[in-house]
Amino acid sequence: MSTGTSATDTFDEFSFLPEQARELGGGHPVPSGERVTLTLEDGRALSALRYGTGSPVVTFLHGAGLNAHTWDTTILALGLPALAIDLPGHGDSSWRSDIDYSPRTLAPDVAAGIAAWTDVPQLLVGQSLGGLTAASIAASRPELVREVLVIDITPGIDTSAGPSQLREFFAGPTDWATREELVERALAFGLGGSRRAAERGVYFNSRVREDGRVEWKHHFAHLAAAALAPADPSADGETAVEAPAAPPTLGPTGWEDLSQVAVPITLVRGDQGYVSRADAEEFARRLPRAAVTTLAAGHNVQEYAPGELAALIRAASDDSGNA
């Protein structure tokens, strides 16, 4: 079972922070960073990044196909002790043999990490798949969470629109000659923002195998490539048996989990993201206690508008007395 690590990739994964701080502007200090790993009950590894001094007060959960480093610039702008977790199947966390990456399945693993690595109830910030996972954690382990920010996801979004772009992006070859090829592919799909940002994203989201080929770290790319590959006829002329399908990451349990969240909850929508105005209105109708706000950003709000998102998170933290 893969954990996303590579024997041929030895580098300081926090070495990009000074550059990102300069790009952000405003003289933001560069926090200390460390990688932490928890062995789960079944032997799988859950990995995370811990920033700053003192116990984290904000925990971040990324979306499908990303990893904990997607939050780096937001955490720089935030200036609070923070924890960013690699969801199972992503980054340096182990892949799941059952290929089940639905929010309710991920929630117990992530909750175990929050319990191990934090000392106070968290402001839980989750984007896309991480947002629905955050809702499931808040519903099932309320003692760990004091507030939830769900970023650019609802259980009711149209999966034939934005999410299909990601499936197409990860379909095709599962290994590459160089990381530069991956950067070019990301830019061709309109992902990653600037070239430098795309280069950083690809670096953190890929690994160099022993044979020198480059592959995506996260399980989703390999699952998407297998699911979208054309079927090969078997030797006897019959269609080859397809690999088992992964359970859907969106489903009816999302609304149920959200309805059970007792702490304050906010939907942060990117105006160019996956959550339409109609989706946001449905979210507000189903959850009348929730707040809804919109930022000028794409689906990965933390990469398009890290400073603005950090300001929202900081305001929520200040309101709870954690300045």
PDB file of C-alpha atoms in Angstrom:
ATOM      1  CA  MET A   1       0.000   0.000   0.000  1.00  0.00           C
ATOM      2  CA  SER A   2       1.415   3.353  -0.992  1.00  0.00           C
ATOM      3  CA  THR A   3       1.895   6.199   1.462  1.00  0.00           C
ATOM      4  CA  GLY A   4       2.835   8.729  -1.200  1.00  0.00           C
ATOM      5  CA  THR A   5       6.513   8.980  -0.244  1.00  0.00           C
ATOM      6  CA  SER A   6       9.458   8.636  -2.617  1.00  0.00           C
ATOM      7  CA  ALA A   7      12.954   7.436  -1.912  1.00  0.00           C
ATOM      8  CA  THR A   8      14.281   9.649  -4.713  1.00  0.00           C
ATOM      9  CA  ASP A   9      12.649  12.883  -3.476  1.00  0.00           C
ATOM     10  CA  THR A  10      14.656  14.306  -0.570  1.00  0.00           C
ATOM     11  CA  PHE A  11      14.050  18.006   0.030  1.00  0.00           C
ATOM     12  CA  ASP A  12      12.836  20.493   2.610  1.00  0.00           C
ATOM     13  CA  GLU A  13       9.124  20.639   1.878  1.00  0.00           C
ATOM     14  CA  PHE A  14       8.849  23.966   3.715  1.00  0.00           C
ATOM     15  CA  SER A  15      11.561  25.617   1.607  1.00  0.00           C
ATOM     16  CA  PHE A  16       8.969  27.356  -0.612  1.00  0.00           C
ATOM     17  CA  LEU A  17       7.398  29.285   2.273  1.00  0.00           C
ATOM     18  CA  PRO A  18       9.706  32.370   2.107  1.00  0.00           C
ATOM     19  CA  GLU A  19       9.007  32.712  -1.619  1.00  0.00           C
ATOM     20  CA  GLN A  20       5.261  32.373  -1.040  1.00  0.00           C
ATOM     21  CA  ALA A  21       5.424  34.964   1.747  1.00  0.00           C
ATOM     22  CA  ARG A  22       7.108  37.420  -0.632  1.00  0.00           C
ATOM     23  CA  GLU A  23       4.467  36.782  -3.289  1.00  0.00           C
ATOM     24  CA  LEU A  24       1.746  37.368  -0.718  1.00  0.00           C
ATOM     25  CA  GLY A  25       3.240  40.701   0.341  1.00  0.00           C
ATOM     26  CA  GLY A  26       2.506  42.524   3.562  1.00  0.00           C
ATOM     27  CA  GLY A  27       5.556  41.312   5.470  1.00  0.00           C
ATOM     28  CA  HIS A  28       3.969  38.086   6.713  1.00  0.00           C
ATOM     29  CA  PRO A  29       6.335  36.127   8.983  1.00  0.00           C
ATOM     30  CA  VAL A  30       7.249  32.604   7.917  1.00  0.00           C
ATOM     31  CA  PRO A  31       6.068  30.115  10.552  1.00  0.00           C
ATOM     32  CA  SER A  32       7.927  26.998  11.565  1.00  0.00           C
ATOM     33  CA  GLY A  33       6.628  23.840   9.947  1.00  0.00           C
ATOM     34  CA  GLU A  34       6.877  20.133  10.668  1.00  0.00           C
ATOM     35  CA  ARG A  35       5.407  16.957   9.223  1.00  0.00           C
ATOM     36  CA  VAL A  36       3.647  14.660  11.679  1.00  0.00           C
ATOM     37  CA  THR A  37       2.416  11.114  11.122  1.00  0.00           C
ATOM     38  CA  LEU A  38      -0.138   9.013  12.997  1.00  0.00           C
ATOM     39  CA  THR A  39      -0.439   5.243  12.656  1.00  0.00           C
ATOM     40  CA  LEU A  40      -4.138   4.385  12.463  1.00  0.00           C
ATOM     41  CA  GLU A  41      -5.648   1.288  14.068  1.00  0.00           C
ATOM     42  CA  ASP A  42      -5.413  -0.766  10.871  1.00  0.00           C
ATOM     43  CA  GLY A  43      -1.771   0.186  10.290  1.00  0.00           C
ATOM     44  CA  ARG A  44      -2.344   2.871   7.660  1.00  0.00           C
ATOM     45  CA  ALA A  45      -0.553   6.206   8.019  1.00  0.00           C
ATOM     46  CA  LEU A  46      -2.264   9.573   8.364  1.00  0.00           C
ATOM     47  CA  SER A  47       0.091  12.470   7.625  1.00  0.00           C
ATOM     48  CA  ALA A  48      -0.222  16.196   8.265  1.00  0.00           C
ATOM     49  CA  LEU A  49       1.645  19.489   8.388  1.00  0.00           C
ATOM     50  CA  ARG A  50       1.747  21.501  11.611  1.00  0.00           C
ATOM     51  CA  TYR A  51       2.587  25.210  11.441  1.00  0.00           C
ATOM     52  CA  GLY A  52       3.535  27.769  14.083  1.00  0.00           C
ATOM     53  CA  THR A  53       4.113  27.448  17.792  1.00  0.00           C
ATOM     54  CA  GLY A  54       1.554  26.238  20.272  1.00  0.00           C
ATOM     55  CA  SER A  55      -1.423  23.962  19.720  1.00  0.00           C
ATOM     56  CA  PRO A  56      -3.246  24.447  16.392  1.00  0.00           C
ATOM     57  CA  VAL A  57      -6.482  26.421  16.530  1.00  0.00           C
ATOM     58  CA  VAL A  58      -7.398  25.927  12.856  1.00  0.00           C
ATOM     59  CA  THR A  59      -7.383  22.608  10.981  1.00  0.00           C
ATOM     60  CA  PHE A  60      -7.495  22.492   7.175  1.00  0.00           C
ATOM     61  CA  LEU A  61      -8.804  19.669   4.960  1.00  0.00           C
ATOM     62  CA  HIS A  62      -8.060  19.829   1.221  1.00  0.00           C
ATOM     63  CA  GLY A  63     -10.114  18.694  -1.761  1.00  0.00           C
ATOM     64  CA  ALA A  64      -9.857  15.599  -3.954  1.00  0.00           C
ATOM     65  CA  GLY A  65      -6.609  15.396  -5.889  1.00  0.00           C
ATOM     66  CA  LEU A  66      -4.825  17.966  -3.698  1.00  0.00           C
ATOM     67  CA  ASN A  67      -2.707  17.720  -0.552  1.00  0.00           C
ATOM     68  CA  ALA A  68      -2.020  19.637   2.652  1.00  0.00           C
ATOM     69  CA  HIS A  69       0.382  22.072   0.965  1.00  0.00           C
ATOM     70  CA  THR A  70      -2.494  23.650  -0.959  1.00  0.00           C
ATOM     71  CA  TRP A  71      -3.102  25.669   2.241  1.00  0.00           C
ATOM     72  CA  ASP A  72       0.454  27.048   2.609  1.00  0.00           C
ATOM     73  CA  THR A  73      -0.212  30.585   1.397  1.00  0.00           C
ATOM     74  CA  THR A  74      -3.507  30.843   3.282  1.00  0.00           C
ATOM     75  CA  ILE A  75      -1.739  29.737   6.473  1.00  0.00           C
ATOM     76  CA  LEU A  76       1.009  32.309   5.879  1.00  0.00           C
ATOM     77  CA  ALA A  77      -1.622  35.036   5.562  1.00  0.00           C
ATOM     78  CA  LEU A  78      -3.536  33.745   8.578  1.00  0.00           C
ATOM     79  CA  GLY A  79      -0.698  33.866  11.090  1.00  0.00           C
ATOM     80  CA  LEU A  80      -2.246  31.377  13.543  1.00  0.00           C
ATOM     81  CA  PRO A  81      -1.044  27.945  14.688  1.00  0.00           C
ATOM     82  CA  ALA A  82      -2.545  25.546  12.170  1.00  0.00           C
ATOM     83  CA  LEU A  83      -2.789  21.932  11.140  1.00  0.00           C
ATOM     84  CA  ALA A  84      -3.211  20.830   7.506  1.00  0.00           C
ATOM     85  CA  ILE A  85      -4.041  17.147   7.038  1.00  0.00           C
ATOM     86  CA  ASP A  86      -3.367  14.976   3.997  1.00  0.00           C
ATOM     87  CA  LEU A  87      -6.670  13.168   3.494  1.00  0.00           C
ATOM     88  CA  PRO A  88      -6.368   9.379   3.163  1.00  0.00           C
ATOM     89  CA  GLY A  89      -5.302   8.530  -0.367  1.00  0.00           C
ATOM     90  CA  HIS A  90      -3.520  11.873  -0.786  1.00  0.00           C
ATOM     91  CA  GLY A  91      -0.120  13.391  -0.068  1.00  0.00           C
ATOM     92  CA  ASP A  92       1.846  11.271   2.396  1.00  0.00           C
ATOM     93  CA  SER A  93      -1.231   9.520   3.851  1.00  0.00           C
ATOM     94  CA  SER A  94      -1.832   5.891   2.923  1.00  0.00           C
ATOM     95  CA  TRP A  95      -4.159   4.867   0.119  1.00  0.00           C
ATOM     96  CA  ARG A  96      -7.278   2.911   1.090  1.00  0.00           C
ATOM     97  CA  SER A  97      -7.419  -0.648  -0.256  1.00  0.00           C
ATOM     98  CA  ASP A  98     -11.225  -0.425  -0.469  1.00  0.00           C
ATOM     99  CA  ILE A  99     -10.879   2.781  -2.579  1.00  0.00           C
ATOM    100  CA  ASP A 100     -13.658   4.350  -0.494  1.00  0.00           C
ATOM    101  CA  TYR A 101     -12.983   8.084  -0.196  1.00  0.00           C
ATOM    102  CA  SER A 102     -16.481   9.195   0.710  1.00  0.00           C
ATOM    103  CA  PRO A 103     -16.692  11.802   3.509  1.00  0.00           C
ATOM    104  CA  ARG A 104     -18.192   9.498   6.129  1.00  0.00           C
ATOM    105  CA  THR A 105     -15.428   6.972   5.525  1.00  0.00           C
ATOM    106  CA  LEU A 106     -12.691   9.588   5.734  1.00  0.00           C
ATOM    107  CA  ALA A 107     -14.120  11.298   8.834  1.00  0.00           C
ATOM    108  CA  PRO A 108     -12.985   8.768  11.501  1.00  0.00           C
ATOM    109  CA  ASP A 109      -9.401   8.769  10.185  1.00  0.00           C
ATOM    110  CA  VAL A 110      -9.218  12.559  10.105  1.00  0.00           C
ATOM    111  CA  ALA A 111     -10.901  12.862  13.502  1.00  0.00           C
ATOM    112  CA  ALA A 112      -8.226  10.575  14.960  1.00  0.00           C
ATOM    113  CA  GLY A 113      -5.574  12.958  13.665  1.00  0.00           C
ATOM    114  CA  ILE A 114      -7.329  16.028  15.061  1.00  0.00           C
ATOM    115  CA  ALA A 115      -7.646  14.331  18.455  1.00  0.00           C
ATOM    116  CA  ALA A 116      -3.959  13.381  18.434  1.00  0.00           C
ATOM    117  CA  TRP A 117      -2.490  16.659  17.166  1.00  0.00           C
ATOM    118  CA  THR A 118      -4.671  19.371  18.758  1.00  0.00           C
ATOM    119  CA  ASP A 119      -5.639  20.337  22.299  1.00  0.00           C
ATOM    120  CA  VAL A 120      -8.687  22.570  21.742  1.00  0.00           C
ATOM    121  CA  PRO A 121     -11.817  22.406  19.564  1.00  0.00           C
ATOM    122  CA  GLN A 122     -10.879  23.453  16.060  1.00  0.00           C
ATOM    123  CA  LEU A 123     -12.078  25.953  13.528  1.00  0.00           C
ATOM    124  CA  LEU A 124     -12.379  23.302  10.823  1.00  0.00           C
ATOM    125  CA  VAL A 125     -11.850  24.550   7.260  1.00  0.00           C
ATOM    126  CA  GLY A 126     -12.572  22.098   4.455  1.00  0.00           C
ATOM    127  CA  GLN A 127     -12.515  22.625   0.709  1.00  0.00           C
ATOM    128  CA  SER A 128     -14.494  20.422  -1.704  1.00  0.00           C
ATOM    129  CA  LEU A 129     -14.181  16.799  -0.497  1.00  0.00           C
ATOM    130  CA  GLY A 130     -12.537  18.188   2.638  1.00  0.00           C
ATOM    131  CA  GLY A 131     -15.590  20.382   3.253  1.00  0.00           C
ATOM    132  CA  LEU A 132     -18.005  17.474   3.289  1.00  0.00           C
ATOM    133  CA  THR A 133     -15.541  15.505   5.426  1.00  0.00           C
ATOM    134  CA  ALA A 134     -15.427  18.442   7.859  1.00  0.00           C
ATOM    135  CA  ALA A 135     -19.227  18.365   8.114  1.00  0.00           C
ATOM    136  CA  SER A 136     -19.161  14.634   8.847  1.00  0.00           C
ATOM    137  CA  ILE A 137     -16.562  15.154  11.580  1.00  0.00           C
ATOM    138  CA  ALA A 138     -18.527  18.006  13.148  1.00  0.00           C
ATOM    139  CA  ALA A 139     -21.658  15.843  13.152  1.00  0.00           C
ATOM    140  CA  SER A 140     -20.007  12.710  14.575  1.00  0.00           C
ATOM    141  CA  ARG A 141     -17.282  14.203  16.817  1.00  0.00           C
ATOM    142  CA  PRO A 142     -18.682  17.574  17.948  1.00  0.00           C
ATOM    143  CA  GLU A 143     -16.209  17.827  20.819  1.00  0.00           C
ATOM    144  CA  LEU A 144     -13.399  18.349  18.283  1.00  0.00           C
ATOM    145  CA  VAL A 145     -14.976  21.258  16.394  1.00  0.00           C
ATOM    146  CA  ARG A 146     -16.053  24.789  17.359  1.00  0.00           C
ATOM    147  CA  GLU A 147     -16.893  26.102  13.874  1.00  0.00           C
ATOM    148  CA  VAL A 148     -16.910  24.875  10.268  1.00  0.00           C
ATOM    149  CA  LEU A 149     -16.058  26.686   7.028  1.00  0.00           C
ATOM    150  CA  VAL A 150     -17.101  24.699   3.951  1.00  0.00           C
ATOM    151  CA  ILE A 151     -15.347  25.932   0.814  1.00  0.00           C
ATOM    152  CA  ASP A 152     -16.959  25.684  -2.635  1.00  0.00           C
ATOM    153  CA  ILE A 153     -18.910  22.466  -2.183  1.00  0.00           C
ATOM    154  CA  THR A 154     -22.445  21.359  -1.407  1.00  0.00           C
ATOM    155  CA  PRO A 155     -23.841  17.829  -1.653  1.00  0.00           C
ATOM    156  CA  GLY A 156     -26.051  19.029  -4.496  1.00  0.00           C
ATOM    157  CA  ILE A 157     -23.551  20.445  -7.002  1.00  0.00           C
ATOM    158  CA  ASP A 158     -23.789  19.386 -10.644  1.00  0.00           C
ATOM    159  CA  THR A 159     -21.052  16.747 -10.973  1.00  0.00           C
ATOM    160  CA  SER A 160     -21.295  16.833 -14.768  1.00  0.00           C
ATOM    161  CA  ALA A 161     -19.884  20.360 -14.798  1.00  0.00           C
ATOM    162  CA  GLY A 162     -16.772  21.452 -12.869  1.00  0.00           C
ATOM    163  CA  PRO A 163     -15.859  18.091 -11.269  1.00  0.00           C
ATOM    164  CA  SER A 164     -15.824  16.409 -14.697  1.00  0.00           C
ATOM    165  CA  GLN A 165     -12.896  18.677 -15.631  1.00  0.00           C
ATOM    166  CA  LEU A 166     -10.838  17.151 -12.827  1.00  0.00           C
ATOM    167  CA  ARG A 167     -11.712  13.613 -13.910  1.00  0.00           C
ATOM    168  CA  GLU A 168     -10.577  14.427 -17.446  1.00  0.00           C
ATOM    169  CA  PHE A 169      -7.412  16.100 -16.143  1.00  0.00           C
ATOM    170  CA  PHE A 170      -6.363  13.002 -14.229  1.00  0.00           C
ATOM    171  CA  ALA A 171      -7.402  10.545 -16.949  1.00  0.00           C
ATOM    172  CA  GLY A 172      -4.779   9.229 -19.334  1.00  0.00           C
ATOM    173  CA  PRO A 173      -1.186   8.240 -18.515  1.00  0.00           C
ATOM    174  CA  THR A 174      -0.427   7.523 -14.876  1.00  0.00           C
ATOM    175  CA  ASP A 175       3.300   8.204 -15.192  1.00  0.00           C
ATOM    176  CA  TRP A 176       5.379  10.849 -16.951  1.00  0.00           C
ATOM    177  CA  ALA A 177       8.979  11.510 -17.979  1.00  0.00           C
ATOM    178  CA  THR A 178       9.276  14.807 -16.091  1.00  0.00           C
ATOM    179  CA  ARG A 179       7.349  17.040 -13.752  1.00  0.00           C
ATOM    180  CA  GLU A 180       7.456  19.735 -16.426  1.00  0.00           C
ATOM    181  CA  GLU A 181       5.049  17.601 -18.489  1.00  0.00           C
ATOM    182  CA  LEU A 182       2.612  17.633 -15.579  1.00  0.00           C
ATOM    183  CA  VAL A 183       2.958  21.407 -15.223  1.00  0.00           C
ATOM    184  CA  GLU A 184       2.138  21.890 -18.895  1.00  0.00           C
ATOM    185  CA  ARG A 185      -0.901  19.623 -18.567  1.00  0.00           C
ATOM    186  CA  ALA A 186      -2.150  21.548 -15.531  1.00  0.00           C
ATOM    187  CA  LEU A 187      -1.771  24.890 -17.300  1.00  0.00           C
ATOM    188  CA  ALA A 188      -3.481  23.537 -20.423  1.00  0.00           C
ATOM    189  CA  PHE A 189      -6.521  22.674 -18.263  1.00  0.00           C
ATOM    190  CA  GLY A 190      -6.504  26.125 -16.671  1.00  0.00           C
ATOM    191  CA  LEU A 191      -5.375  24.746 -13.305  1.00  0.00           C
ATOM    192  CA  GLY A 192      -2.704  25.958 -10.921  1.00  0.00           C
ATOM    193  CA  GLY A 193      -2.903  29.715 -11.532  1.00  0.00           C
ATOM    194  CA  SER A 194       0.535  31.095 -12.408  1.00  0.00           C
ATOM    195  CA  ARG A 195       3.275  28.866 -13.803  1.00  0.00           C
ATOM    196  CA  ARG A 196       5.255  29.141 -10.564  1.00  0.00           C
ATOM    197  CA  ALA A 197       2.210  28.158  -8.514  1.00  0.00           C
ATOM    198  CA  ALA A 198       1.563  25.231 -10.857  1.00  0.00           C
ATOM    199  CA  GLU A 199       5.182  24.133 -10.503  1.00  0.00           C
ATOM    200  CA  ARG A 200       4.895  24.139  -6.707  1.00  0.00           C
ATOM    201  CA  GLY A 201       1.580  22.297  -6.829  1.00  0.00           C
ATOM    202  CA  VAL A 202       2.923  19.604  -9.143  1.00  0.00           C
ATOM    203  CA  TYR A 203       6.059  19.220  -7.026  1.00  0.00           C
ATOM    204  CA  PHE A 204       4.073  18.568  -3.872  1.00  0.00           C
ATOM    205  CA  ASN A 205       1.486  16.388  -5.611  1.00  0.00           C
ATOM    206  CA  SER A 206       3.841  14.038  -7.459  1.00  0.00           C
ATOM    207  CA  ARG A 207       6.719  11.717  -6.709  1.00  0.00           C
ATOM    208  CA  VAL A 208       9.667  10.253  -8.603  1.00  0.00           C
ATOM    209  CA  ARG A 209       9.605   6.468  -8.671  1.00  0.00           C
ATOM    210  CA  GLU A 210      12.665   4.260  -8.417  1.00  0.00           C
ATOM    211  CA  ASP A 211      12.646   3.909 -12.229  1.00  0.00           C
ATOM    212  CA  GLY A 212      12.860   7.699 -12.635  1.00  0.00           C
ATOM    213  CA  ARG A 213       9.306   8.136 -13.915  1.00  0.00           C
ATOM    214  CA  VAL A 214       7.043  10.720 -12.268  1.00  0.00           C
ATOM    215  CA  GLU A 215       3.551   9.846 -11.020  1.00  0.00           C
ATOM    216  CA  TRP A 216       0.793  11.552  -9.055  1.00  0.00           C
ATOM    217  CA  LYS A 217       0.911  10.857  -5.322  1.00  0.00           C
ATOM    218  CA  HIS A 218      -2.819  10.695  -4.785  1.00  0.00           C
ATOM    219  CA  HIS A 219      -4.965   7.652  -5.438  1.00  0.00           C
ATOM    220  CA  PHE A 220      -7.652   9.619  -7.284  1.00  0.00           C
ATOM    221  CA  ALA A 221      -5.494  10.099 -10.385  1.00  0.00           C
ATOM    222  CA  HIS A 222      -4.922   6.372 -10.712  1.00  0.00           C
ATOM    223  CA  LEU A 223      -8.598   5.595 -10.110  1.00  0.00           C
ATOM    224  CA  ALA A 224      -9.738   8.197 -12.651  1.00  0.00           C
ATOM    225  CA  ALA A 225      -7.306   6.920 -15.264  1.00  0.00           C
ATOM    226  CA  ALA A 226      -8.547   3.351 -14.780  1.00  0.00           C
ATOM    227  CA  ALA A 227     -12.217   4.367 -14.798  1.00  0.00           C
ATOM    228  CA  LEU A 228     -11.979   6.490 -17.946  1.00  0.00           C
ATOM    229  CA  ALA A 229      -9.614   4.278 -19.927  1.00  0.00           C
ATOM    230  CA  PRO A 230     -11.194   2.526 -22.931  1.00  0.00           C
ATOM    231  CA  ALA A 231     -11.924  -1.142 -22.268  1.00  0.00           C
ATOM    232  CA  ASP A 232      -9.424  -3.532 -23.853  1.00  0.00           C
ATOM    233  CA  PRO A 233     -10.821  -6.666 -25.461  1.00  0.00           C
ATOM    234  CA  SER A 234      -9.586  -9.866 -23.812  1.00  0.00           C
ATOM    235  CA  ALA A 235      -7.876 -12.641 -25.681  1.00  0.00           C
ATOM    236  CA  ASP A 236     -11.133 -14.493 -26.324  1.00  0.00           C
ATOM    237  CA  GLY A 237     -12.784 -11.419 -27.825  1.00  0.00           C
ATOM    238  CA  GLU A 238     -14.835 -10.541 -24.738  1.00  0.00           C
ATOM    239  CA  THR A 239     -14.577  -7.244 -22.931  1.00  0.00           C
ATOM    240  CA  ALA A 240     -12.123  -7.345 -20.053  1.00  0.00           C
ATOM    241  CA  VAL A 241     -13.566  -7.170 -16.543  1.00  0.00           C
ATOM    242  CA  GLU A 242     -13.553  -3.591 -15.282  1.00  0.00           C
ATOM    243  CA  ALA A 243     -11.960  -2.607 -12.008  1.00  0.00           C
ATOM    244  CA  PRO A 244     -14.431  -2.073  -9.142  1.00  0.00           C
ATOM    245  CA  ALA A 245     -15.848   1.422  -9.036  1.00  0.00           C
ATOM    246  CA  ALA A 246     -15.017   3.669  -6.125  1.00  0.00           C
ATOM    247  CA  PRO A 247     -17.964   4.778  -3.978  1.00  0.00           C
ATOM    248  CA  PRO A 248     -19.119   8.296  -4.913  1.00  0.00           C
ATOM    249  CA  THR A 249     -17.670  11.153  -2.873  1.00  0.00           C
ATOM    250  CA  LEU A 250     -20.959  13.065  -3.113  1.00  0.00           C
ATOM    251  CA  GLY A 251     -24.204  11.571  -1.909  1.00  0.00           C
ATOM    252  CA  PRO A 252     -27.309  11.970   0.246  1.00  0.00           C
ATOM    253  CA  THR A 253     -25.349  11.611   3.503  1.00  0.00           C
ATOM    254  CA  GLY A 254     -23.806  15.052   2.942  1.00  0.00           C
ATOM    255  CA  TRP A 255     -27.032  16.927   3.640  1.00  0.00           C
ATOM    256  CA  GLU A 256     -27.713  14.694   6.640  1.00  0.00           C
ATOM    257  CA  ASP A 257     -24.275  15.433   8.115  1.00  0.00           C
ATOM    258  CA  LEU A 258     -24.624  19.164   7.509  1.00  0.00           C
ATOM    259  CA  SER A 259     -28.036  19.208   9.185  1.00  0.00           C
ATOM    260  CA  GLN A 260     -26.502  17.630  12.306  1.00  0.00           C
ATOM    261  CA  VAL A 261     -23.737  20.207  12.692  1.00  0.00           C
ATOM    262  CA  ALA A 262     -24.554  22.158  15.854  1.00  0.00           C
ATOM    263  CA  VAL A 263     -21.660  24.654  15.703  1.00  0.00           C
ATOM    264  CA  PRO A 264     -21.611  27.753  13.458  1.00  0.00           C
ATOM    265  CA  ILE A 265     -21.161  26.904   9.789  1.00  0.00           C
ATOM    266  CA  THR A 266     -20.292  29.060   6.777  1.00  0.00           C
ATOM    267  CA  LEU A 267     -20.309  28.240   3.078  1.00  0.00           C
ATOM    268  CA  VAL A 268     -17.562  30.089   1.186  1.00  0.00           C
ATOM    269  CA  ARG A 269     -18.349  30.061  -2.517  1.00  0.00           C
ATOM    270  CA  GLY A 270     -15.927  30.904  -5.327  1.00  0.00           C
ATOM    271  CA  ASP A 271     -17.751  32.964  -7.919  1.00  0.00           C
ATOM    272  CA  GLN A 272     -15.978  30.942 -10.638  1.00  0.00           C
ATOM    273  CA  GLY A 273     -16.046  27.670  -8.731  1.00  0.00           C
ATOM    274  CA  TYR A 274     -18.334  24.644  -8.682  1.00  0.00           C
ATOM    275  CA  VAL A 275     -21.093  26.020  -6.414  1.00  0.00           C
ATOM    276  CA  SER A 276     -23.641  27.938  -8.451  1.00  0.00           C
ATOM    277  CA  ARG A 277     -25.885  30.663  -7.038  1.00  0.00           C
ATOM    278  CA  ALA A 278     -28.724  28.139  -7.077  1.00  0.00           C
ATOM    279  CA  ASP A 279     -26.577  25.675  -5.113  1.00  0.00           C
ATOM    280  CA  ALA A 280     -25.789  28.367  -2.539  1.00  0.00           C
ATOM    281  CA  GLU A 281     -29.469  29.266  -2.238  1.00  0.00           C
ATOM    282  CA  GLU A 282     -30.343  25.603  -1.671  1.00  0.00           C
ATOM    283  CA  PHE A 283     -27.628  25.407   1.006  1.00  0.00           C
ATOM    284  CA  ALA A 284     -29.111  28.449   2.770  1.00  0.00           C
ATOM    285  CA  ARG A 285     -32.643  27.039   2.484  1.00  0.00           C
ATOM    286  CA  ARG A 286     -31.657  23.705   4.012  1.00  0.00           C
ATOM    287  CA  LEU A 287     -29.418  25.282   6.665  1.00  0.00           C
ATOM    288  CA  PRO A 288     -31.055  28.581   7.655  1.00  0.00           C
ATOM    289  CA  ARG A 289     -28.577  29.086  10.535  1.00  0.00           C
ATOM    290  CA  ALA A 290     -25.611  28.966   8.178  1.00  0.00           C
ATOM    291  CA  ALA A 291     -23.860  31.960   6.645  1.00  0.00           C
ATOM    292  CA  VAL A 292     -23.008  32.127   2.939  1.00  0.00           C
ATOM    293  CA  THR A 293     -20.315  34.345   1.451  1.00  0.00           C
ATOM    294  CA  THR A 294     -18.776  34.630  -2.010  1.00  0.00           C
ATOM    295  CA  LEU A 295     -15.183  35.422  -2.970  1.00  0.00           C
ATOM    296  CA  ALA A 296     -13.750  36.233  -6.386  1.00  0.00           C
ATOM    297  CA  ALA A 297     -12.086  32.883  -6.964  1.00  0.00           C
ATOM    298  CA  GLY A 298     -12.194  29.524  -8.673  1.00  0.00           C
ATOM    299  CA  HIS A 299     -12.892  26.186  -7.002  1.00  0.00           C
ATOM    300  CA  ASN A 300      -9.556  26.117  -5.138  1.00  0.00           C
ATOM    301  CA  VAL A 301     -10.342  29.329  -3.267  1.00  0.00           C
ATOM    302  CA  GLN A 302      -7.273  28.883  -1.051  1.00  0.00           C
ATOM    303  CA  GLU A 303      -5.037  29.212  -4.117  1.00  0.00           C
ATOM    304  CA  TYR A 304      -6.944  31.925  -6.004  1.00  0.00           C
ATOM    305  CA  ALA A 305      -7.646  34.200  -3.025  1.00  0.00           C
ATOM    306  CA  PRO A 306      -5.519  33.099  -0.047  1.00  0.00           C
ATOM    307  CA  GLY A 307      -5.417  36.525   1.600  1.00  0.00           C
ATOM    308  CA  GLU A 308      -9.158  37.068   1.392  1.00  0.00           C
ATOM    309  CA  LEU A 309      -9.868  33.570   2.655  1.00  0.00           C
ATOM    310  CA  ALA A 310      -7.408  34.020   5.514  1.00  0.00           C
ATOM    311  CA  ALA A 311      -9.222  37.222   6.507  1.00  0.00           C
ATOM    312  CA  LEU A 312     -12.514  35.296   6.755  1.00  0.00           C
ATOM    313  CA  ILE A 313     -10.876  32.579   8.826  1.00  0.00           C
ATOM    314  CA  ARG A 314      -9.183  35.124  11.070  1.00  0.00           C
ATOM    315  CA  ALA A 315     -12.475  36.929  11.654  1.00  0.00           C
ATOM    316  CA  ALA A 316     -14.126  33.650  12.637  1.00  0.00           C
ATOM    317  CA  SER A 317     -11.240  32.885  14.973  1.00  0.00           C
ATOM    318  CA  ASP A 318     -11.389  36.350  16.563  1.00  0.00           C
ATOM    319  CA  ASP A 319     -15.122  35.983  17.123  1.00  0.00           C
ATOM    320  CA  SER A 320     -14.378  32.855  19.122  1.00  0.00           C
ATOM    321  CA  GLY A 321     -11.723  34.538  21.239  1.00  0.00           C
ATOM    322  CA  ASN A 322      -8.664  32.972  19.590  1.00  0.00           C
ATOM    323  CA  ALA A 323      -6.877  36.074  18.324  1.00  0.00           C
TER     324      ALA A 323
END
